[in-house]
Coordinates of C-alpha atoms in Angstrom, one line a residue:
M1 CA 15.1 113.2 41.1
K2 CA 14.9 116.6 42.5
T3 CA 14.1 115.2 45.7
V4 CA 17.0 112.9 45.5
S5 CA 19.1 115.7 44.3
F6 CA 18.0 117.9 47.1
N7 CA 18.6 115.1 49.6
K8 CA 22.1 114.6 48.3
K9 CA 22.9 118.3 48.7
L10 CA 21.3 118.3 52.1
L11 CA 23.4 115.4 53.2
A12 CA 26.5 117.0 51.8
A13 CA 25.7 120.3 53.6
A14 CA 24.9 118.4 56.8
G15 CA 28.2 116.5 56.5
A16 CA 30.1 119.7 56.0
A17 CA 28.4 121.3 59.0
I18 CA 29.2 118.3 61.2
A19 CA 32.8 118.4 60.1
L20 CA 33.0 122.1 60.7
G21 CA 31.3 121.7 64.1
A22 CA 33.8 118.9 65.0
G23 CA 36.7 121.1 64.0
V24 CA 35.3 124.0 66.0
M25 CA 34.8 121.7 69.0
L26 CA 38.4 120.4 68.7
W27 CA 39.8 123.9 68.4
T28 CA 37.7 125.1 71.3
Q29 CA 38.9 122.1 73.4
S30 CA 42.5 122.8 72.5
V31 CA 42.2 126.5 73.5
Q32 CA 40.5 125.5 76.7
A33 CA 43.2 123.0 77.4
Q34 CA 45.9 125.5 76.7
S35 CA 44.1 128.1 78.8
A36 CA 43.8 125.6 81.7
V37 CA 47.5 124.8 81.5
S38 CA 48.4 128.5 81.4
T39 CA 46.1 129.3 84.3
A40 CA 47.5 126.4 86.2
S41 CA 51.1 127.6 85.7
V42 CA 50.2 131.1 86.9
A43 CA 48.0 130.0 89.8
A44 CA 50.3 127.2 91.1
P45 CA 51.8 128.6 94.4
S46 CA 55.6 128.5 94.7
T47 CA 57.3 127.1 97.8
P48 CA 57.9 130.0 100.3
L49 CA 61.5 130.7 101.2
V50 CA 60.6 131.9 104.6
R51 CA 57.9 130.3 106.8
G52 CA 56.7 132.2 109.8
L53 CA 58.9 134.0 112.4
P54 CA 61.3 132.4 114.9
D55 CA 60.5 131.7 118.5
F56 CA 63.4 132.8 120.6
T57 CA 62.1 131.5 124.0
A58 CA 64.2 128.3 124.1
L59 CA 67.2 130.1 122.9
V60 CA 67.0 132.8 125.6
D61 CA 66.5 130.2 128.3
A62 CA 69.6 128.4 127.1
V63 CA 72.0 131.3 126.8
G64 CA 70.5 133.9 129.2
P65 CA 72.3 132.6 132.3
S66 CA 75.7 133.2 130.6
V67 CA 75.2 137.0 130.3
V68 CA 76.3 139.4 133.0
N69 CA 75.9 143.0 133.9
I70 CA 79.0 145.1 134.6
R71 CA 79.2 148.2 136.6
T72 CA 82.4 150.3 137.1
L73 CA 83.3 152.6 139.9
E74 CA 85.9 155.4 140.0
R75 CA 87.5 156.8 143.1
V76 CA 87.3 160.6 143.3
R77 CA 88.5 163.0 145.9
P78 CA 85.6 164.7 147.8
Q79 CA 86.6 168.2 146.7
A80 CA 87.0 167.3 143.0
E81 CA 84.6 169.1 140.8
R82 CA 82.8 166.8 138.4
G83 CA 81.6 168.1 135.1
D84 CA 79.0 165.4 134.7
G85 CA 76.8 166.6 137.6
N86 CA 74.3 164.0 138.6
M87 CA 74.0 162.3 135.2
D88 CA 73.2 158.6 135.3
P89 CA 76.2 156.4 134.5
E90 CA 74.3 154.8 131.6
M91 CA 74.0 158.2 129.9
Q92 CA 77.6 159.0 130.7
E93 CA 78.7 155.9 128.9
F94 CA 76.4 156.6 126.0
F95 CA 77.7 160.1 125.2
R96 CA 81.3 159.3 126.0
R97 CA 81.4 156.2 123.8
F98 CA 79.2 157.0 120.9
F99 CA 79.3 160.7 120.5
G100 CA 82.4 162.1 122.3
A101 CA 80.1 164.9 123.3
P102 CA 78.9 166.3 126.6
F103 CA 75.4 166.0 127.8
P104 CA 73.2 169.1 127.1
G105 CA 73.7 171.4 130.1
M106 CA 77.1 170.1 130.9
P107 CA 80.0 172.6 131.0
Q108 CA 81.5 172.9 127.5
Q109 CA 85.1 173.7 128.6
P110 CA 87.1 170.7 129.7
Q111 CA 87.8 170.4 133.4
Q112 CA 91.3 170.2 134.6
P113 CA 91.9 166.6 135.6
Q114 CA 92.2 165.9 139.3
P115 CA 94.8 163.4 140.5
R116 CA 93.2 160.1 141.2
R117 CA 94.5 157.9 144.0
R118 CA 93.7 154.3 143.9
G119 CA 93.2 151.5 146.4
G120 CA 93.2 153.2 149.8
Q121 CA 90.5 153.6 152.4
G122 CA 89.4 157.1 153.1
E123 CA 91.3 158.5 150.0
G124 CA 88.1 159.3 148.1
E125 CA 84.6 158.2 147.4
L126 CA 83.8 155.5 144.9
R127 CA 81.3 156.7 142.4
P128 CA 79.6 155.0 139.4
S129 CA 81.5 155.7 136.2
G130 CA 80.0 153.3 133.7
V131 CA 77.8 150.4 132.9
G132 CA 77.9 147.6 130.3
S133 CA 77.4 143.9 129.7
G134 CA 79.6 140.8 129.3
F135 CA 79.4 137.1 129.0
V136 CA 81.0 134.0 130.5
L137 CA 84.0 132.7 128.5
T138 CA 85.0 129.8 130.8
A139 CA 83.4 128.1 133.7
D140 CA 86.2 129.2 136.0
G141 CA 85.2 132.8 135.9
F142 CA 86.8 134.5 132.8
I143 CA 84.3 137.0 131.3
M144 CA 84.6 139.0 128.0
T145 CA 83.4 142.6 127.6
N146 CA 84.4 145.8 125.8
A147 CA 87.6 147.6 126.7
H148 CA 85.8 150.9 126.9
V149 CA 83.5 149.5 129.6
V150 CA 86.3 148.8 132.1
E151 CA 89.0 151.2 131.0
G152 CA 90.1 153.5 133.8
A153 CA 87.9 151.8 136.4
D154 CA 89.1 151.6 140.0
E155 CA 86.6 148.8 140.8
V156 CA 84.6 146.5 138.5
L157 CA 81.4 144.8 139.8
V158 CA 79.9 141.9 137.9
T159 CA 76.3 140.9 138.5
L160 CA 75.5 137.3 137.4
A161 CA 72.2 136.1 136.1
D162 CA 71.4 134.6 139.6
K163 CA 71.8 138.1 141.1
R164 CA 75.1 137.5 142.8
E165 CA 77.3 140.6 142.6
L166 CA 81.1 140.0 142.6
K167 CA 84.2 142.1 142.4
A168 CA 86.1 141.4 139.2
K169 CA 89.8 141.8 138.3
V170 CA 90.7 143.2 135.0
V171 CA 93.0 140.7 133.4
G172 CA 93.8 142.9 130.4
L173 CA 92.2 145.1 127.7
D174 CA 93.0 146.0 124.2
K175 CA 91.8 149.4 123.0
R176 CA 92.5 148.8 119.4
S177 CA 90.0 146.0 119.2
D178 CA 87.8 147.2 122.1
V179 CA 88.1 143.8 123.8
A180 CA 88.7 143.2 127.5
V181 CA 88.8 140.1 129.8
V182 CA 87.9 140.2 133.5
K183 CA 87.9 137.5 136.1
V184 CA 85.5 136.7 139.0
P185 CA 86.5 134.4 141.9
V186 CA 83.9 131.7 141.2
S187 CA 83.7 128.5 139.2
G188 CA 80.9 126.4 137.7
L189 CA 79.6 129.3 135.5
P190 CA 77.7 128.5 132.3
A191 CA 80.0 129.4 129.5
L192 CA 78.7 130.4 126.1
K193 CA 79.7 128.2 123.1
V194 CA 81.8 130.2 120.5
G195 CA 80.3 130.0 117.0
D196 CA 82.0 129.9 113.5
V197 CA 81.8 133.5 112.2
S198 CA 82.7 132.3 108.7
Q199 CA 79.4 130.4 108.6
L200 CA 77.4 133.5 109.6
K201 CA 75.2 134.7 106.7
V202 CA 73.7 138.1 105.8
G203 CA 70.0 137.9 106.6
E204 CA 70.4 135.3 109.4
W205 CA 68.5 135.9 112.6
V206 CA 70.5 136.9 115.7
I207 CA 69.8 138.2 119.2
A208 CA 71.5 140.4 121.7
I209 CA 71.3 140.1 125.4
G210 CA 72.5 142.8 127.7
S211 CA 71.7 145.6 130.1
P212 CA 70.6 148.7 128.1
F213 CA 70.3 151.7 130.4
G214 CA 70.8 149.2 133.3
L215 CA 67.8 147.1 132.5
E216 CA 69.4 143.6 133.1
N217 CA 68.8 140.6 130.9
T218 CA 67.1 142.5 128.1
V219 CA 66.7 140.6 124.8
T220 CA 66.6 142.2 121.4
A221 CA 66.5 140.5 118.0
G222 CA 67.2 141.3 114.3
I223 CA 69.2 140.1 111.3
V224 CA 72.7 140.3 110.1
S225 CA 72.8 143.3 107.8
A226 CA 76.3 143.0 106.5
K227 CA 79.7 141.4 107.2
Q228 CA 83.2 142.7 106.9
R229 CA 82.1 146.2 107.5
D230 CA 85.2 148.5 107.6
T231 CA 85.0 150.8 110.6
G232 CA 88.3 150.2 112.2
D233 CA 91.9 149.4 111.5
Y234 CA 91.9 145.9 112.9
L235 CA 88.3 144.8 112.8
P236 CA 85.9 143.9 110.0
F237 CA 82.7 144.4 112.0
I238 CA 79.4 142.5 111.8
Q239 CA 76.6 145.0 111.1
T240 CA 73.1 144.1 112.3
D241 CA 69.7 145.8 112.9
V242 CA 69.5 144.4 116.4
A243 CA 68.6 147.2 118.9
I244 CA 71.7 148.1 120.8
N245 CA 71.7 150.9 123.4
P246 CA 74.0 152.2 126.1
G247 CA 74.6 149.3 128.5
N248 CA 74.5 146.7 125.8
S249 CA 78.3 147.3 125.2
G250 CA 80.2 144.1 125.7
G251 CA 77.2 141.8 125.6
P252 CA 77.0 138.8 123.2
L253 CA 75.5 138.6 119.7
I254 CA 74.1 135.1 119.4
N255 CA 73.0 133.0 116.5
M256 CA 70.0 130.7 116.3
R257 CA 72.2 127.7 117.4
G258 CA 72.9 129.4 120.8
E259 CA 76.5 130.3 119.8
V260 CA 78.1 133.7 120.4
V261 CA 79.3 135.1 117.1
G262 CA 80.1 138.7 118.1
V263 CA 80.6 141.2 120.9
N264 CA 78.3 144.2 120.7
S265 CA 80.4 147.3 120.6
Q266 CA 79.1 150.3 118.6
I267 CA 76.0 152.0 117.1
Y268 CA 75.6 154.5 114.4
S269 CA 73.3 157.4 115.3
R270 CA 72.6 161.0 114.3
S271 CA 69.9 161.6 116.7
G272 CA 71.3 160.2 119.9
G273 CA 69.2 157.1 119.8
Y274 CA 69.2 153.7 118.1
M275 CA 68.7 154.1 114.4
G276 CA 68.8 150.6 113.1
I277 CA 72.5 150.1 112.6
S278 CA 74.7 148.3 115.2
F279 CA 78.2 146.9 115.0
S280 CA 79.6 143.8 116.7
I281 CA 83.2 142.6 117.0
P282 CA 83.5 139.2 115.2
M283 CA 84.1 136.5 117.7
D284 CA 87.1 135.0 115.9
E285 CA 88.8 138.3 116.2
A286 CA 87.7 138.7 119.8
M287 CA 89.0 135.3 120.7
R288 CA 92.4 136.0 119.2
V289 CA 92.7 139.0 121.4
S290 CA 91.3 137.3 124.6
D291 CA 93.6 134.3 124.2
Q292 CA 96.6 136.7 124.3
I293 CA 95.3 138.6 127.2
R294 CA 94.7 135.5 129.2
A295 CA 98.1 134.2 128.4
N296 CA 100.2 137.4 128.6
G297 CA 98.0 140.1 130.0
R298 CA 98.5 142.1 126.8
V299 CA 98.2 141.9 123.0
T300 CA 101.1 142.0 120.6
R301 CA 100.7 142.8 116.9
G302 CA 102.9 142.8 113.9
R303 CA 103.9 145.9 111.9
V304 CA 105.9 146.7 108.8
G305 CA 106.1 150.5 109.0
V306 CA 104.0 151.8 106.1
Q307 CA 101.1 154.2 105.5
I308 CA 98.6 152.9 103.0
D309 CA 95.7 154.0 100.9
Q310 CA 93.0 152.4 98.8
V311 CA 93.7 151.7 95.1
S312 CA 91.0 153.4 93.0
T313 CA 89.6 151.9 89.8
E314 CA 90.9 154.8 87.8
V315 CA 94.4 154.4 89.2
A316 CA 94.4 150.7 88.7
E317 CA 93.5 151.0 85.0
S318 CA 95.9 153.8 84.4
I319 CA 99.0 151.9 85.7
G320 CA 98.1 148.6 84.1
L321 CA 97.0 146.8 87.3
G322 CA 93.5 146.1 85.8
K323 CA 91.2 145.4 88.7
A324 CA 91.4 147.7 91.7
R325 CA 93.0 145.7 94.5
G326 CA 95.8 145.8 96.9
A327 CA 97.1 148.5 99.3
L328 CA 98.9 151.6 97.9
V329 CA 102.0 152.4 100.0
R330 CA 102.0 156.2 100.6
M331 CA 104.9 156.3 103.0
V332 CA 107.6 154.0 104.1
E333 CA 109.0 154.5 107.6
S334 CA 112.7 155.2 107.7
G335 CA 114.6 152.3 109.1
G336 CA 111.4 150.2 109.5
P337 CA 110.9 146.6 108.4
A338 CA 109.3 147.6 105.1
E339 CA 112.2 149.9 104.1
K340 CA 114.7 147.2 105.0
A341 CA 112.8 144.7 102.8
G342 CA 113.1 147.1 99.8
L343 CA 109.5 148.4 99.8
Q344 CA 109.1 151.8 98.2
A345 CA 106.4 154.5 98.3
G346 CA 104.1 154.0 95.4
D347 CA 104.3 150.2 95.5
I348 CA 101.0 148.4 95.7
I349 CA 101.0 145.4 98.0
L350 CA 98.9 142.6 96.4
Q351 CA 99.7 139.7 98.9
F352 CA 101.2 139.4 102.3
D353 CA 102.3 136.1 103.7
G354 CA 100.4 134.3 101.0
K355 CA 97.1 136.1 101.8
P356 CA 95.5 138.3 99.1
I357 CA 95.0 142.0 99.8
D358 CA 91.7 142.8 98.1
K359 CA 91.4 146.2 99.8
A360 CA 93.7 148.4 101.8
S361 CA 92.1 147.6 105.1
D362 CA 93.0 143.9 104.7
L363 CA 96.7 144.7 105.2
P364 CA 96.8 146.0 108.8
R365 CA 94.6 143.1 109.9
I366 CA 96.8 140.5 108.3
V367 CA 100.0 142.1 109.4
G368 CA 98.6 142.7 112.9
N369 CA 97.8 139.0 113.3
T370 CA 101.3 138.0 112.2
R371 CA 103.7 137.2 115.1
P372 CA 106.5 139.7 115.4
G373 CA 109.8 138.3 114.1
T374 CA 108.1 136.3 111.4
K375 CA 109.6 136.4 107.9
A376 CA 106.8 137.0 105.5
E377 CA 106.8 137.3 101.7
M378 CA 105.1 140.3 100.1
Q379 CA 104.0 140.4 96.5
V380 CA 104.1 144.0 95.2
Y381 CA 103.3 145.8 92.0
R382 CA 105.9 148.5 91.0
R383 CA 105.7 150.4 87.7
G384 CA 104.0 147.7 85.7
V385 CA 106.0 144.7 87.2
Q386 CA 105.1 142.3 90.0
R387 CA 107.9 141.4 92.3
K388 CA 108.4 139.6 95.6
L389 CA 110.0 141.0 98.8
T390 CA 110.7 139.3 102.1
V391 CA 110.0 141.4 105.3
T392 CA 110.8 140.6 108.9
V393 CA 107.6 141.6 110.8
G394 CA 108.2 144.0 113.7
E395 CA 106.1 144.6 116.8
L396 CA 103.5 147.4 116.8
P397 CA 104.3 149.9 119.6
A398 CA 101.7 151.5 121.8
D399 CA 102.2 154.9 120.1
K400 CA 103.3 155.6 116.6
V401 CA 105.9 158.3 116.0
Q402 CA 106.0 159.8 112.6
A403 CA 108.9 161.8 111.3
E404 CA 108.4 165.0 109.4
A405 CA 110.5 165.8 106.4
N406 CA 111.3 169.3 105.1
T407 CA 112.2 170.3 101.5
A408 CA 114.5 172.9 100.1
D409 CA 114.7 174.6 96.7
E410 CA 117.0 173.7 93.9
Q411 CA 118.0 175.3 90.7
V412 CA 117.4 173.2 87.5
Q413 CA 113.9 173.8 86.0
T414 CA 111.9 172.8 82.9
N415 CA 108.4 173.5 81.4
N416 CA 106.2 170.8 79.9
V417 CA 102.8 170.1 78.4
L418 CA 101.3 169.3 81.8
G419 CA 101.7 172.9 82.9
L420 CA 104.3 172.0 85.5
T421 CA 107.6 173.6 86.3
V422 CA 109.8 171.1 88.1
T423 CA 113.3 171.0 89.5
N424 CA 115.8 168.3 90.5
L425 CA 116.1 167.3 94.2
S426 CA 119.4 168.0 96.0
A427 CA 121.3 165.3 97.8
D428 CA 120.1 166.6 101.1
Q429 CA 116.5 166.6 99.9
K430 CA 116.8 163.0 98.8
K431 CA 118.2 162.0 102.1
Q432 CA 115.5 163.9 104.0
L433 CA 112.7 162.4 101.9
R434 CA 114.4 159.0 101.8
V435 CA 114.0 158.6 98.1
E436 CA 116.3 157.6 95.3
G437 CA 115.3 160.6 93.2
G438 CA 112.4 162.6 91.8
V439 CA 111.6 166.1 90.7
R440 CA 110.0 168.8 92.8
I441 CA 107.1 171.0 91.4
T442 CA 107.9 174.7 91.7
A443 CA 104.8 175.9 89.8
A444 CA 101.6 174.3 88.6
Q445 CA 99.3 175.5 85.9
G446 CA 96.9 174.1 83.3
A447 CA 96.2 170.4 83.4
G448 CA 98.5 169.8 86.4
A449 CA 96.8 172.5 88.5
R450 CA 93.3 171.2 87.6
A451 CA 94.4 167.8 88.8
G452 CA 95.3 169.3 92.2
L453 CA 99.1 169.3 91.9
R454 CA 100.8 172.2 93.6
E455 CA 104.2 173.7 94.5
G456 CA 106.2 171.4 96.8
D457 CA 104.8 168.1 95.4
V458 CA 107.5 165.6 94.4
V459 CA 106.9 163.6 91.2
L460 CA 108.3 160.1 91.6
A461 CA 106.8 158.4 88.5
V462 CA 104.9 159.3 85.3
G463 CA 102.8 156.4 84.1
N464 CA 104.9 153.4 84.9
K465 CA 108.1 155.2 84.3
Q466 CA 110.3 156.1 87.3
V467 CA 111.4 159.7 87.5
L468 CA 114.8 160.2 89.1
Q469 CA 115.6 163.6 87.6
V470 CA 114.3 166.2 85.2
A471 CA 115.5 164.4 82.1
D472 CA 113.4 161.3 83.1
F473 CA 110.4 163.5 83.7
N474 CA 110.8 165.2 80.3
A475 CA 111.1 161.8 78.5
A476 CA 108.1 160.4 80.2
V477 CA 105.9 163.4 79.6
G478 CA 107.0 163.5 76.0
T479 CA 105.2 160.1 75.4
V480 CA 101.9 161.3 76.7
E481 CA 99.2 161.6 74.0
P482 CA 97.1 164.8 74.0
G483 CA 93.6 164.2 75.5
K484 CA 94.7 161.1 77.4
I485 CA 94.8 160.6 81.2
V486 CA 98.2 160.0 82.6
S487 CA 98.9 158.7 86.2
M488 CA 101.5 160.4 88.2
L489 CA 103.0 159.1 91.5
V490 CA 103.4 162.1 93.7
R491 CA 104.8 162.6 97.1
R492 CA 103.3 165.3 99.4
G493 CA 104.8 165.6 102.8
E494 CA 105.2 162.1 104.2
T495 CA 102.8 160.3 102.0
V496 CA 102.5 159.5 98.3
Q497 CA 99.5 159.1 96.1
Y498 CA 98.5 158.6 92.4
V499 CA 97.2 161.7 90.7
L500 CA 95.4 161.4 87.4
V501 CA 96.1 164.3 85.0
R502 CA 94.0 164.8 81.8
T503 CA 96.0 166.5 79.1
V504 CA 94.4 168.9 76.6
R505 CA 93.9 167.8 73.0

C-alpha cells in the first residue's frame, strides 16, 4: 500500500514537474520568439535614400563645349596713371565685383578719371580690364554672361571651347539683374538647353563650368543650398555651395540633366576667398531679361512709385492682419501711379495683379515684370479693412528722383498717456507731406520715447483708427488699455512705419 501510495505521489509529482517544464519551455520559446522578432526589427537595414556619389564625366562632356571664356579690354591713353598697377585682370575683377575695395598696396585715394576715347587707331593702348565666363544661348552666336563682366569694355573677346577667339558685340546689358547678351559672328554653336527652375530642389546636385582666375573649362560641383534667396531688388537668387571664384562670373549653373538653371553671379566672403556660399541668377529671370535685350537692346520694367518695407509679426498682430505678409507702403510718390490709384502711406499691399505678396521683396519683382501701361488690381489692407485699387503701371526710369519734404511748426498741442505732445498740421504742411491729415510730435517722453518716437514724427493712425487732427488722436489714445501694446502709423521724413508702443500699467 505504501509502495502504491508512494508511486501515486511520485507519479503526481512527476506529472506536475512535466507540466511545469512544458510551461517553462513554452514561455522560454515565446520569449525567444519575441526577442528574435525584436532583434529582426532592429537589425533589418532600411533602404538608403542616397546611393553613392554622382559621376559628372558624361555631363561635362555634353555641356562643356557650350561654355566660353570672356576677356574685356579697355582703351587707355598712354599718359594716364592707373591705380591698379600691374594687377592681374582676374584679381581686378574679384576686388571690384565682390568687395568694392582696392587691392592691398593700391592707392587708397580715388584717381581722377581720365577721358576715354573709343574706337580709333593710335588713340590709346588696349589693356585687359576684366575676365569672366559665358555660355551659348543660340546656335547663331548669342551668348549670355554677367553685366558686370562686359560693362564699360571697349572690346570684348570670346574664346570658344575649340580655342577660337572672336571679337564680340555687346547687344545689351541690364545692371539691375546683372545679365548681359553678347554676339559673336559665327553659327553652328552648341547651345545649352534651358532648364525649369521651378523644378530645381534644395539638395540637388549641380555643377558650374567657367574660367576662375583665367583657368578655362574648370568644373566645380556642389548642391543647391537654398532657393529664393533675397539679395537684390529684382532677383530671388539660387544659393549653392559650388566653388565660384573670380572668372566664374557669367558661367552656367547646370543640373544633372545637362540643363542650365542659373547664371553664376556672386559669392559671399569675409576672407577674400570662396567660403562655401555662392549665388546664381535663376534662369527664368535671366531669360526674361535676355529676351528683351535681344528684341529691343534694353530692358523695360514696371513701376508704381512707392517705398516699401517688410511687415513684422508684431505689427501684423497689432493691426489685426494676423499672419505677417504683404508689403508695407512707407512712402507714396507724388503724382505717381500709386497715388493716382488712391494708395496711401501705411497701406499694406497683399496682392498685385492677382499674385500674392508674401514678403515685401515680392512686390518689386512682380511689378517689375509687369508691362508698363498695364492696368493691374491691387488688394490692400488699410486700418483693418481690405480694399481693391486699380493702378496703371508706369515705366521704371534709369534713375529714381526722390523729393524731400520739410515741415513747419503749428500751435495747437495736447498731452496724453503715451508721453507725447502733438500738434495739428497746417494746410501747407499737409500739402508738402501729401497727406490728408495727421498730428506732428513736438515732444516725446515716457512710453513714446522708449518706443523710439521723437520730435518731428507725424502720427497718421493709432491702432486702426485714422488720425487727421488732435481730436482724433486724443480719442484713439483714450481707448488704449494700460499695459497693452498699441501700434502707431508714423511718418518720418519721406517714409512711414509702424511703431509699437507699450503703455504703462
